């Protein structure tokens, strides 16, 4: 964690009272912006918060929380225990393509578009080396701007635990934590450890920190 960072919650000061999507503004408990280390080299980007993440205000701390924490622990991004809902994160940021929860439906295409500036701004400020796209919605949301492939060419289940060359980043597709089998979790951990074990900054031609 950066020594000058005051809090892992919404570290870039995104609008916490956003009213861009009236239905979501009415249904949510809070806006779930990014959480983690501002000097991170890795960004875990999900589609949208579920009820648990909406309640605690931290991405991925709802359904599948223990699996997500296992992945983060085994890859060295946290040493927080599996029962926590407020993990200490190092070298990673957790965030979403859409930021608000609706109890009865997923965000619409228009609502994803309304949130796009938040994600774009976070990624530009973080400038990560690797984006882990968590779930089909996140993978499709990242496809147009950050890869040379169209969104409908991606299948997160088929490309889980692999690396996709993107524009300025490498993208690692990941099945939603709550939907992973033990074997898929093990494969994802093994792949991320492989990424961490090589000089991905040199591969990407990006500056180190």
mmCIF file with all atom_site columns, C-alpha atoms in Angstrom:
data_model
loop_
_atom_site.group_PDB
_atom_site.id
_atom_site.type_symbol
_atom_site.label_atom_id
_atom_site.label_alt_id
_atom_site.label_comp_id
_atom_site.label_asym_id
_atom_site.label_entity_id
_atom_site.label_seq_id
_atom_site.pdbx_PDB_ins_code
_atom_site.Cartn_x
_atom_site.Cartn_y
_atom_site.Cartn_z
_atom_site.occupancy
_atom_site.B_iso_or_equiv
_atom_site.pdbx_formal_charge
_atom_site.auth_seq_id
_atom_site.auth_comp_id
_atom_site.auth_asym_id
_atom_site.auth_atom_id
_atom_site.pdbx_PDB_model_num
ATOM 1   C CA . UNK A 1 1   ? 0.000   0.000   0.000   1.00 0.00 ? 1   UNK A CA 1
ATOM 2   C CA . UNK A 1 2   ? 1.320   3.435   -0.901  1.00 0.00 ? 2   UNK A CA 1
ATOM 3   C CA . UNK A 1 3   ? 2.610   5.229   2.192   1.00 0.00 ? 3   UNK A CA 1
ATOM 4   C CA . UNK A 1 4   ? 0.650   8.365   1.257   1.00 0.00 ? 4   UNK A CA 1
ATOM 5   C CA . UNK A 1 5   ? -2.640  6.573   0.686   1.00 0.00 ? 5   UNK A CA 1
ATOM 6   C CA . UNK A 1 6   ? -5.156  7.454   3.391   1.00 0.00 ? 6   UNK A CA 1
ATOM 7   C CA . UNK A 1 7   ? -7.708  4.695   2.772   1.00 0.00 ? 7   UNK A CA 1
ATOM 8   C CA . UNK A 1 8   ? -8.240  1.731   0.451   1.00 0.00 ? 8   UNK A CA 1
ATOM 9   C CA . UNK A 1 9   ? -11.906 2.755   0.014   1.00 0.00 ? 9   UNK A CA 1
ATOM 10  C CA . UNK A 1 10  ? -12.549 4.728   -3.197  1.00 0.00 ? 10  UNK A CA 1
ATOM 11  C CA . UNK A 1 11  ? -8.922  5.904   -3.205  1.00 0.00 ? 11  UNK A CA 1
ATOM 12  C CA . UNK A 1 12  ? -9.390  8.167   -6.236  1.00 0.00 ? 12  UNK A CA 1
ATOM 13  C CA . UNK A 1 13  ? -12.326 10.103  -4.784  1.00 0.00 ? 13  UNK A CA 1
ATOM 14  C CA . UNK A 1 14  ? -15.000 9.044   -7.278  1.00 0.00 ? 14  UNK A CA 1
ATOM 15  C CA . UNK A 1 15  ? -18.509 10.485  -6.811  1.00 0.00 ? 15  UNK A CA 1
ATOM 16  C CA . UNK A 1 16  ? -20.160 8.576   -3.947  1.00 0.00 ? 16  UNK A CA 1
ATOM 17  C CA . UNK A 1 17  ? -23.536 10.229  -4.502  1.00 0.00 ? 17  UNK A CA 1
ATOM 18  C CA . UNK A 1 18  ? -23.772 9.556   -8.244  1.00 0.00 ? 18  UNK A CA 1
ATOM 19  C CA . UNK A 1 19  ? -27.270 10.015  -9.705  1.00 0.00 ? 19  UNK A CA 1
ATOM 20  C CA . UNK A 1 20  ? -26.498 9.116   -13.329 1.00 0.00 ? 20  UNK A CA 1
ATOM 21  C CA . UNK A 1 21  ? -28.818 6.075   -13.213 1.00 0.00 ? 21  UNK A CA 1
ATOM 22  C CA . UNK A 1 22  ? -32.002 6.957   -11.288 1.00 0.00 ? 22  UNK A CA 1
ATOM 23  C CA . UNK A 1 23  ? -33.231 3.375   -10.748 1.00 0.00 ? 23  UNK A CA 1
ATOM 24  C CA . UNK A 1 24  ? -29.878 2.197   -9.440  1.00 0.00 ? 24  UNK A CA 1
ATOM 25  C CA . UNK A 1 25  ? -29.449 5.289   -7.285  1.00 0.00 ? 25  UNK A CA 1
ATOM 26  C CA . UNK A 1 26  ? -32.753 4.442   -5.634  1.00 0.00 ? 26  UNK A CA 1
ATOM 27  C CA . UNK A 1 27  ? -32.096 0.722   -5.186  1.00 0.00 ? 27  UNK A CA 1
ATOM 28  C CA . UNK A 1 28  ? -28.472 0.697   -4.001  1.00 0.00 ? 28  UNK A CA 1
ATOM 29  C CA . UNK A 1 29  ? -27.142 0.946   -0.474  1.00 0.00 ? 29  UNK A CA 1
ATOM 30  C CA . UNK A 1 30  ? -24.023 2.723   -1.689  1.00 0.00 ? 30  UNK A CA 1
ATOM 31  C CA . UNK A 1 31  ? -21.888 3.238   -4.779  1.00 0.00 ? 31  UNK A CA 1
ATOM 32  C CA . UNK A 1 32  ? -19.181 0.552   -4.826  1.00 0.00 ? 32  UNK A CA 1
ATOM 33  C CA . UNK A 1 33  ? -16.103 2.196   -6.310  1.00 0.00 ? 33  UNK A CA 1
ATOM 34  C CA . UNK A 1 34  ? -12.587 0.768   -6.408  1.00 0.00 ? 34  UNK A CA 1
ATOM 35  C CA . UNK A 1 35  ? -10.827 -0.570  -3.324  1.00 0.00 ? 35  UNK A CA 1
ATOM 36  C CA . UNK A 1 36  ? -7.161  -1.289  -2.782  1.00 0.00 ? 36  UNK A CA 1
ATOM 37  C CA . UNK A 1 37  ? -3.646  -0.060  -3.503  1.00 0.00 ? 37  UNK A CA 1
ATOM 38  C CA . UNK A 1 38  ? -3.279  3.038   -5.693  1.00 0.00 ? 38  UNK A CA 1
ATOM 39  C CA . UNK A 1 39  ? 0.204   1.935   -6.793  1.00 0.00 ? 39  UNK A CA 1
ATOM 40  C CA . UNK A 1 40  ? -1.090  -1.487  -7.877  1.00 0.00 ? 40  UNK A CA 1
ATOM 41  C CA . UNK A 1 41  ? 0.177   -3.382  -10.887 1.00 0.00 ? 41  UNK A CA 1
ATOM 42  C CA . UNK A 1 42  ? -2.922  -5.618  -10.950 1.00 0.00 ? 42  UNK A CA 1
ATOM 43  C CA . UNK A 1 43  ? -6.591  -4.628  -11.245 1.00 0.00 ? 43  UNK A CA 1
ATOM 44  C CA . UNK A 1 44  ? -9.411  -7.114  -10.671 1.00 0.00 ? 44  UNK A CA 1
ATOM 45  C CA . UNK A 1 45  ? -12.428 -5.799  -12.605 1.00 0.00 ? 45  UNK A CA 1
ATOM 46  C CA . UNK A 1 46  ? -15.845 -7.377  -12.056 1.00 0.00 ? 46  UNK A CA 1
ATOM 47  C CA . UNK A 1 47  ? -19.151 -6.658  -13.748 1.00 0.00 ? 47  UNK A CA 1
ATOM 48  C CA . UNK A 1 48  ? -21.256 -5.132  -10.963 1.00 0.00 ? 48  UNK A CA 1
ATOM 49  C CA . UNK A 1 49  ? -21.796 -5.452  -7.197  1.00 0.00 ? 49  UNK A CA 1
ATOM 50  C CA . UNK A 1 50  ? -24.089 -8.087  -5.730  1.00 0.00 ? 50  UNK A CA 1
ATOM 51  C CA . UNK A 1 51  ? -26.054 -7.593  -2.498  1.00 0.00 ? 51  UNK A CA 1
ATOM 52  C CA . UNK A 1 52  ? -23.087 -8.453  -0.278  1.00 0.00 ? 52  UNK A CA 1
ATOM 53  C CA . UNK A 1 53  ? -20.696 -6.036  -1.976  1.00 0.00 ? 53  UNK A CA 1
ATOM 54  C CA . UNK A 1 54  ? -23.425 -3.374  -1.919  1.00 0.00 ? 54  UNK A CA 1
ATOM 55  C CA . UNK A 1 55  ? -23.797 -3.837  1.837   1.00 0.00 ? 55  UNK A CA 1
ATOM 56  C CA . UNK A 1 56  ? -20.107 -3.584  2.785   1.00 0.00 ? 56  UNK A CA 1
ATOM 57  C CA . UNK A 1 57  ? -19.011 -1.256  -0.028  1.00 0.00 ? 57  UNK A CA 1
ATOM 58  C CA . UNK A 1 58  ? -16.074 -3.404  -1.168  1.00 0.00 ? 58  UNK A CA 1
ATOM 59  C CA . UNK A 1 59  ? -15.941 -5.232  -4.528  1.00 0.00 ? 59  UNK A CA 1
ATOM 60  C CA . UNK A 1 60  ? -16.148 -9.043  -4.446  1.00 0.00 ? 60  UNK A CA 1
ATOM 61  C CA . UNK A 1 61  ? -16.976 -9.199  -0.730  1.00 0.00 ? 61  UNK A CA 1
ATOM 62  C CA . UNK A 1 62  ? -20.378 -10.760 -1.385  1.00 0.00 ? 62  UNK A CA 1
ATOM 63  C CA . UNK A 1 63  ? -21.024 -14.126 -3.044  1.00 0.00 ? 63  UNK A CA 1
ATOM 64  C CA . UNK A 1 64  ? -17.793 -16.012 -3.625  1.00 0.00 ? 64  UNK A CA 1
ATOM 65  C CA . UNK A 1 65  ? -15.911 -13.868 -1.088  1.00 0.00 ? 65  UNK A CA 1
ATOM 66  C CA . UNK A 1 66  ? -13.954 -16.775 0.388   1.00 0.00 ? 66  UNK A CA 1
ATOM 67  C CA . UNK A 1 67  ? -12.863 -17.962 -3.060  1.00 0.00 ? 67  UNK A CA 1
ATOM 68  C CA . UNK A 1 68  ? -11.788 -14.448 -4.003  1.00 0.00 ? 68  UNK A CA 1
ATOM 69  C CA . UNK A 1 69  ? -9.835  -14.100 -0.785  1.00 0.00 ? 69  UNK A CA 1
ATOM 70  C CA . UNK A 1 70  ? -8.204  -17.485 -1.369  1.00 0.00 ? 70  UNK A CA 1
ATOM 71  C CA . UNK A 1 71  ? -7.055  -16.293 -4.801  1.00 0.00 ? 71  UNK A CA 1
ATOM 72  C CA . UNK A 1 72  ? -5.746  -13.030 -3.344  1.00 0.00 ? 72  UNK A CA 1
ATOM 73  C CA . UNK A 1 73  ? -3.964  -14.810 -0.480  1.00 0.00 ? 73  UNK A CA 1
ATOM 74  C CA . UNK A 1 74  ? -2.364  -17.490 -2.623  1.00 0.00 ? 74  UNK A CA 1
ATOM 75  C CA . UNK A 1 75  ? -1.050  -14.895 -5.074  1.00 0.00 ? 75  UNK A CA 1
ATOM 76  C CA . UNK A 1 76  ? 0.300   -12.619 -2.352  1.00 0.00 ? 76  UNK A CA 1
ATOM 77  C CA . UNK A 1 77  ? -2.126  -9.714  -2.721  1.00 0.00 ? 77  UNK A CA 1
ATOM 78  C CA . UNK A 1 78  ? -3.453  -10.094 0.840   1.00 0.00 ? 78  UNK A CA 1
ATOM 79  C CA . UNK A 1 79  ? -2.750  -11.966 4.037   1.00 0.00 ? 79  UNK A CA 1
ATOM 80  C CA . UNK A 1 80  ? -6.167  -11.222 5.523   1.00 0.00 ? 80  UNK A CA 1
ATOM 81  C CA . UNK A 1 81  ? -8.132  -14.187 6.923   1.00 0.00 ? 81  UNK A CA 1
ATOM 82  C CA . UNK A 1 82  ? -10.993 -15.808 4.959   1.00 0.00 ? 82  UNK A CA 1
ATOM 83  C CA . UNK A 1 83  ? -13.675 -14.439 7.288   1.00 0.00 ? 83  UNK A CA 1
ATOM 84  C CA . UNK A 1 84  ? -12.816 -10.783 6.650   1.00 0.00 ? 84  UNK A CA 1
ATOM 85  C CA . UNK A 1 85  ? -14.986 -8.439  4.591   1.00 0.00 ? 85  UNK A CA 1
ATOM 86  C CA . UNK A 1 86  ? -12.363 -5.669  4.707   1.00 0.00 ? 86  UNK A CA 1
ATOM 87  C CA . UNK A 1 87  ? -9.113  -7.195  3.440   1.00 0.00 ? 87  UNK A CA 1
ATOM 88  C CA . UNK A 1 88  ? -5.789  -5.422  3.428   1.00 0.00 ? 88  UNK A CA 1
ATOM 89  C CA . UNK A 1 89  ? -4.742  -5.343  -0.224  1.00 0.00 ? 89  UNK A CA 1
ATOM 90  C CA . UNK A 1 90  ? -1.248  -4.873  -1.616  1.00 0.00 ? 90  UNK A CA 1
ATOM 91  C CA . UNK A 1 91  ? -0.362  -4.397  -5.314  1.00 0.00 ? 91  UNK A CA 1
ATOM 92  C CA . UNK A 1 92  ? -3.978  -4.851  -6.453  1.00 0.00 ? 92  UNK A CA 1
ATOM 93  C CA . UNK A 1 93  ? -7.180  -2.875  -6.844  1.00 0.00 ? 93  UNK A CA 1
ATOM 94  C CA . UNK A 1 94  ? -10.655 -4.424  -6.821  1.00 0.00 ? 94  UNK A CA 1
ATOM 95  C CA . UNK A 1 95  ? -13.280 -2.616  -8.887  1.00 0.00 ? 95  UNK A CA 1
ATOM 96  C CA . UNK A 1 96  ? -16.340 -2.957  -11.134 1.00 0.00 ? 96  UNK A CA 1
ATOM 97  C CA . UNK A 1 97  ? -17.491 -1.939  -14.584 1.00 0.00 ? 97  UNK A CA 1
ATOM 98  C CA . UNK A 1 98  ? -20.859 -0.844  -13.094 1.00 0.00 ? 98  UNK A CA 1
ATOM 99  C CA . UNK A 1 99  ? -20.988 0.480   -9.527  1.00 0.00 ? 99  UNK A CA 1
ATOM 100 C CA . UNK A 1 100 ? -24.523 0.072   -8.165  1.00 0.00 ? 100 UNK A CA 1
ATOM 101 C CA . UNK A 1 101 ? -26.671 -2.899  -7.124  1.00 0.00 ? 101 UNK A CA 1
ATOM 102 C CA . UNK A 1 102 ? -30.276 -3.536  -8.097  1.00 0.00 ? 102 UNK A CA 1
ATOM 103 C CA . UNK A 1 103 ? -31.967 -6.395  -6.210  1.00 0.00 ? 103 UNK A CA 1
ATOM 104 C CA . UNK A 1 104 ? -33.994 -7.629  -9.180  1.00 0.00 ? 104 UNK A CA 1
ATOM 105 C CA . UNK A 1 105 ? -31.814 -7.267  -12.265 1.00 0.00 ? 105 UNK A CA 1
ATOM 106 C CA . UNK A 1 106 ? -28.402 -6.704  -13.793 1.00 0.00 ? 106 UNK A CA 1
ATOM 107 C CA . UNK A 1 107 ? -27.399 -3.241  -15.019 1.00 0.00 ? 107 UNK A CA 1
ATOM 108 C CA . UNK A 1 108 ? -28.634 -2.321  -18.472 1.00 0.00 ? 108 UNK A CA 1
ATOM 109 C CA . UNK A 1 109 ? -26.277 -1.501  -21.344 1.00 0.00 ? 109 UNK A CA 1
ATOM 110 C CA . UNK A 1 110 ? -27.038 2.167   -20.733 1.00 0.00 ? 110 UNK A CA 1
ATOM 111 C CA . UNK A 1 111 ? -26.138 1.849   -17.052 1.00 0.00 ? 111 UNK A CA 1
ATOM 112 C CA . UNK A 1 112 ? -22.856 0.133   -17.909 1.00 0.00 ? 112 UNK A CA 1
ATOM 113 C CA . UNK A 1 113 ? -22.137 2.997   -20.321 1.00 0.00 ? 113 UNK A CA 1
ATOM 114 C CA . UNK A 1 114 ? -22.924 5.574   -17.645 1.00 0.00 ? 114 UNK A CA 1
ATOM 115 C CA . UNK A 1 115 ? -20.307 3.987   -15.370 1.00 0.00 ? 115 UNK A CA 1
ATOM 116 C CA . UNK A 1 116 ? -17.653 3.635   -18.058 1.00 0.00 ? 116 UNK A CA 1
ATOM 117 C CA . UNK A 1 117 ? -15.953 6.966   -17.210 1.00 0.00 ? 117 UNK A CA 1
ATOM 118 C CA . UNK A 1 118 ? -15.380 5.779   -13.638 1.00 0.00 ? 118 UNK A CA 1
ATOM 119 C CA . UNK A 1 119 ? -13.652 2.594   -14.759 1.00 0.00 ? 119 UNK A CA 1
ATOM 120 C CA . UNK A 1 120 ? -11.663 4.364   -17.463 1.00 0.00 ? 120 UNK A CA 1
ATOM 121 C CA . UNK A 1 121 ? -10.472 6.991   -14.990 1.00 0.00 ? 121 UNK A CA 1
ATOM 122 C CA . UNK A 1 122 ? -9.480  4.396   -12.403 1.00 0.00 ? 122 UNK A CA 1
ATOM 123 C CA . UNK A 1 123 ? -7.515  2.343   -14.904 1.00 0.00 ? 123 UNK A CA 1
ATOM 124 C CA . UNK A 1 124 ? -5.731  5.410   -16.212 1.00 0.00 ? 124 UNK A CA 1
ATOM 125 C CA . UNK A 1 125 ? -4.760  6.480   -12.703 1.00 0.00 ? 125 UNK A CA 1
ATOM 126 C CA . UNK A 1 126 ? -3.760  2.989   -11.566 1.00 0.00 ? 126 UNK A CA 1
ATOM 127 C CA . UNK A 1 127 ? -2.016  2.212   -14.864 1.00 0.00 ? 127 UNK A CA 1
ATOM 128 C CA . UNK A 1 128 ? -1.952  -1.529  -14.056 1.00 0.00 ? 128 UNK A CA 1
ATOM 129 C CA . UNK A 1 129 ? 0.181   -4.052  -15.871 1.00 0.00 ? 129 UNK A CA 1
ATOM 130 C CA . UNK A 1 130 ? -2.456  -6.809  -15.670 1.00 0.00 ? 130 UNK A CA 1
ATOM 131 C CA . UNK A 1 131 ? -6.261  -6.620  -15.629 1.00 0.00 ? 131 UNK A CA 1
ATOM 132 C CA . UNK A 1 132 ? -8.078  -9.668  -14.294 1.00 0.00 ? 132 UNK A CA 1
ATOM 133 C CA . UNK A 1 133 ? -11.518 -9.564  -15.939 1.00 0.00 ? 133 UNK A CA 1
ATOM 134 C CA . UNK A 1 134 ? -13.866 -11.257 -13.472 1.00 0.00 ? 134 UNK A CA 1
ATOM 135 C CA . UNK A 1 135 ? -16.936 -12.658 -15.215 1.00 0.00 ? 135 UNK A CA 1
ATOM 136 C CA . UNK A 1 136 ? -18.419 -12.365 -18.695 1.00 0.00 ? 136 UNK A CA 1
ATOM 137 C CA . UNK A 1 137 ? -19.803 -8.854  -18.162 1.00 0.00 ? 137 UNK A CA 1
ATOM 138 C CA . UNK A 1 138 ? -16.406 -7.464  -17.191 1.00 0.00 ? 138 UNK A CA 1
ATOM 139 C CA . UNK A 1 139 ? -14.672 -9.259  -20.049 1.00 0.00 ? 139 UNK A CA 1
ATOM 140 C CA . UNK A 1 140 ? -17.119 -7.803  -22.570 1.00 0.00 ? 140 UNK A CA 1
ATOM 141 C CA . UNK A 1 141 ? -16.901 -4.340  -20.993 1.00 0.00 ? 141 UNK A CA 1
ATOM 142 C CA . UNK A 1 142 ? -13.119 -4.365  -21.396 1.00 0.00 ? 142 UNK A CA 1
ATOM 143 C CA . UNK A 1 143 ? -13.080 -5.906  -24.867 1.00 0.00 ? 143 UNK A CA 1
ATOM 144 C CA . UNK A 1 144 ? -13.845 -2.906  -27.067 1.00 0.00 ? 144 UNK A CA 1
ATOM 145 C CA . UNK A 1 145 ? -11.402 -0.379  -25.639 1.00 0.00 ? 145 UNK A CA 1
ATOM 146 C CA . UNK A 1 146 ? -8.613  -2.622  -24.410 1.00 0.00 ? 146 UNK A CA 1
ATOM 147 C CA . UNK A 1 147 ? -8.368  -5.464  -26.983 1.00 0.00 ? 147 UNK A CA 1
ATOM 148 C CA . UNK A 1 148 ? -8.484  -5.908  -30.734 1.00 0.00 ? 148 UNK A CA 1
ATOM 149 C CA . UNK A 1 149 ? -11.400 -8.364  -30.481 1.00 0.00 ? 149 UNK A CA 1
ATOM 150 C CA . UNK A 1 150 ? -15.121 -7.645  -30.329 1.00 0.00 ? 150 UNK A CA 1
ATOM 151 C CA . UNK A 1 151 ? -17.055 -8.371  -27.148 1.00 0.00 ? 151 UNK A CA 1
ATOM 152 C CA . UNK A 1 152 ? -19.006 -11.267 -28.663 1.00 0.00 ? 152 UNK A CA 1
ATOM 153 C CA . UNK A 1 153 ? -15.765 -13.120 -29.420 1.00 0.00 ? 153 UNK A CA 1
ATOM 154 C CA . UNK A 1 154 ? -15.015 -13.600 -25.719 1.00 0.00 ? 154 UNK A CA 1
ATOM 155 C CA . UNK A 1 155 ? -16.159 -16.512 -23.554 1.00 0.00 ? 155 UNK A CA 1
ATOM 156 C CA . UNK A 1 156 ? -14.923 -16.281 -19.972 1.00 0.00 ? 156 UNK A CA 1
ATOM 157 C CA . UNK A 1 157 ? -15.394 -19.995 -19.326 1.00 0.00 ? 157 UNK A CA 1
ATOM 158 C CA . UNK A 1 158 ? -13.340 -20.996 -22.364 1.00 0.00 ? 158 UNK A CA 1
ATOM 159 C CA . UNK A 1 159 ? -10.605 -18.418 -21.638 1.00 0.00 ? 159 UNK A CA 1
ATOM 160 C CA . UNK A 1 160 ? -10.516 -18.673 -17.837 1.00 0.00 ? 160 UNK A CA 1
ATOM 161 C CA . UNK A 1 161 ? -6.960  -18.669 -16.450 1.00 0.00 ? 161 UNK A CA 1
ATOM 162 C CA . UNK A 1 162 ? -5.335  -17.597 -19.718 1.00 0.00 ? 162 UNK A CA 1
ATOM 163 C CA . UNK A 1 163 ? -3.752  -14.353 -20.899 1.00 0.00 ? 163 UNK A CA 1
ATOM 164 C CA . UNK A 1 164 ? -5.217  -12.135 -23.618 1.00 0.00 ? 164 UNK A CA 1
ATOM 165 C CA . UNK A 1 165 ? -2.966  -9.516  -25.168 1.00 0.00 ? 165 UNK A CA 1
ATOM 166 C CA . UNK A 1 166 ? -4.675  -6.140  -24.973 1.00 0.00 ? 166 UNK A CA 1
ATOM 167 C CA . UNK A 1 167 ? -4.015  -2.525  -25.853 1.00 0.00 ? 167 UNK A CA 1
ATOM 168 C CA . UNK A 1 168 ? -1.625  -1.394  -23.132 1.00 0.00 ? 168 UNK A CA 1
ATOM 169 C CA . UNK A 1 169 ? -2.506  -4.207  -20.741 1.00 0.00 ? 169 UNK A CA 1
ATOM 170 C CA . UNK A 1 170 ? -2.592  -7.950  -20.528 1.00 0.00 ? 170 UNK A CA 1
ATOM 171 C CA . UNK A 1 171 ? -6.026  -9.303  -19.571 1.00 0.00 ? 171 UNK A CA 1
ATOM 172 C CA . UNK A 1 172 ? -6.587  -12.506 -17.594 1.00 0.00 ? 172 UNK A CA 1
ATOM 173 C CA . UNK A 1 173 ? -10.191 -13.757 -17.886 1.00 0.00 ? 173 UNK A CA 1
ATOM 174 C CA . UNK A 1 174 ? -11.612 -15.233 -14.681 1.00 0.00 ? 174 UNK A CA 1
ATOM 175 C CA . UNK A 1 175 ? -14.917 -16.976 -13.989 1.00 0.00 ? 175 UNK A CA 1
ATOM 176 C CA . UNK A 1 176 ? -16.960 -15.355 -11.211 1.00 0.00 ? 176 UNK A CA 1
ATOM 177 C CA . UNK A 1 177 ? -15.593 -16.578 -7.851  1.00 0.00 ? 177 UNK A CA 1
ATOM 178 C CA . UNK A 1 178 ? -18.976 -17.915 -6.725  1.00 0.00 ? 178 UNK A CA 1
ATOM 179 C CA . UNK A 1 179 ? -19.239 -20.020 -9.902  1.00 0.00 ? 179 UNK A CA 1
ATOM 180 C CA . UNK A 1 180 ? -15.746 -21.546 -9.919  1.00 0.00 ? 180 UNK A CA 1
ATOM 181 C CA . UNK A 1 181 ? -15.000 -25.190 -9.251  1.00 0.00 ? 181 UNK A CA 1
ATOM 182 C CA . UNK A 1 182 ? -12.009 -26.011 -7.053  1.00 0.00 ? 182 UNK A CA 1
ATOM 183 C CA . UNK A 1 183 ? -10.094 -27.001 -10.182 1.00 0.00 ? 183 UNK A CA 1
ATOM 184 C CA . UNK A 1 184 ? -10.857 -23.653 -11.855 1.00 0.00 ? 184 UNK A CA 1
ATOM 185 C CA . UNK A 1 185 ? -9.699  -21.788 -8.748  1.00 0.00 ? 185 UNK A CA 1
ATOM 186 C CA . UNK A 1 186 ? -6.471  -23.790 -8.678  1.00 0.00 ? 186 UNK A CA 1
ATOM 187 C CA . UNK A 1 187 ? -5.922  -23.108 -12.386 1.00 0.00 ? 187 UNK A CA 1
ATOM 188 C CA . UNK A 1 188 ? -6.429  -19.372 -11.913 1.00 0.00 ? 188 UNK A CA 1
ATOM 189 C CA . UNK A 1 189 ? -4.016  -19.243 -8.973  1.00 0.00 ? 189 UNK A CA 1
ATOM 190 C CA . UNK A 1 190 ? -1.414  -21.214 -10.911 1.00 0.00 ? 190 UNK A CA 1
ATOM 191 C CA . UNK A 1 191 ? -1.760  -18.920 -13.931 1.00 0.00 ? 191 UNK A CA 1
ATOM 192 C CA . UNK A 1 192 ? -1.466  -15.737 -11.864 1.00 0.00 ? 192 UNK A CA 1
ATOM 193 C CA . UNK A 1 193 ? 1.583   -17.100 -10.067 1.00 0.00 ? 193 UNK A CA 1
ATOM 194 C CA . UNK A 1 194 ? 3.098   -17.753 -13.497 1.00 0.00 ? 194 UNK A CA 1
ATOM 195 C CA . UNK A 1 195 ? 2.356   -14.165 -14.525 1.00 0.00 ? 195 UNK A CA 1
ATOM 196 C CA . UNK A 1 196 ? 3.881   -12.887 -11.284 1.00 0.00 ? 196 UNK A CA 1
ATOM 197 C CA . UNK A 1 197 ? 6.914   -15.083 -11.800 1.00 0.00 ? 197 UNK A CA 1
ATOM 198 C CA . UNK A 1 198 ? 7.872   -13.610 -15.159 1.00 0.00 ? 198 UNK A CA 1
ATOM 199 C CA . UNK A 1 199 ? 8.890   -10.089 -16.066 1.00 0.00 ? 199 UNK A CA 1
ATOM 200 C CA . UNK A 1 200 ? 5.508   -8.992  -17.413 1.00 0.00 ? 200 UNK A CA 1
ATOM 201 C CA . UNK A 1 201 ? 6.626   -5.344  -17.400 1.00 0.00 ? 201 UNK A CA 1
ATOM 202 C CA . UNK A 1 202 ? 9.412   -6.102  -19.855 1.00 0.00 ? 202 UNK A CA 1
ATOM 203 C CA . UNK A 1 203 ? 7.015   -8.178  -21.965 1.00 0.00 ? 203 UNK A CA 1
ATOM 204 C CA . UNK A 1 204 ? 4.619   -5.260  -22.162 1.00 0.00 ? 204 UNK A CA 1
ATOM 205 C CA . UNK A 1 205 ? 7.296   -2.633  -22.697 1.00 0.00 ? 205 UNK A CA 1
ATOM 206 C CA . UNK A 1 206 ? 5.866   -0.667  -19.782 1.00 0.00 ? 206 UNK A CA 1
ATOM 207 C CA . UNK A 1 207 ? 7.761   1.184   -17.093 1.00 0.00 ? 207 UNK A CA 1
ATOM 208 C CA . UNK A 1 208 ? 8.246   -0.465  -13.707 1.00 0.00 ? 208 UNK A CA 1
ATOM 209 C CA . UNK A 1 209 ? 7.338   1.105   -10.391 1.00 0.00 ? 209 UNK A CA 1
#
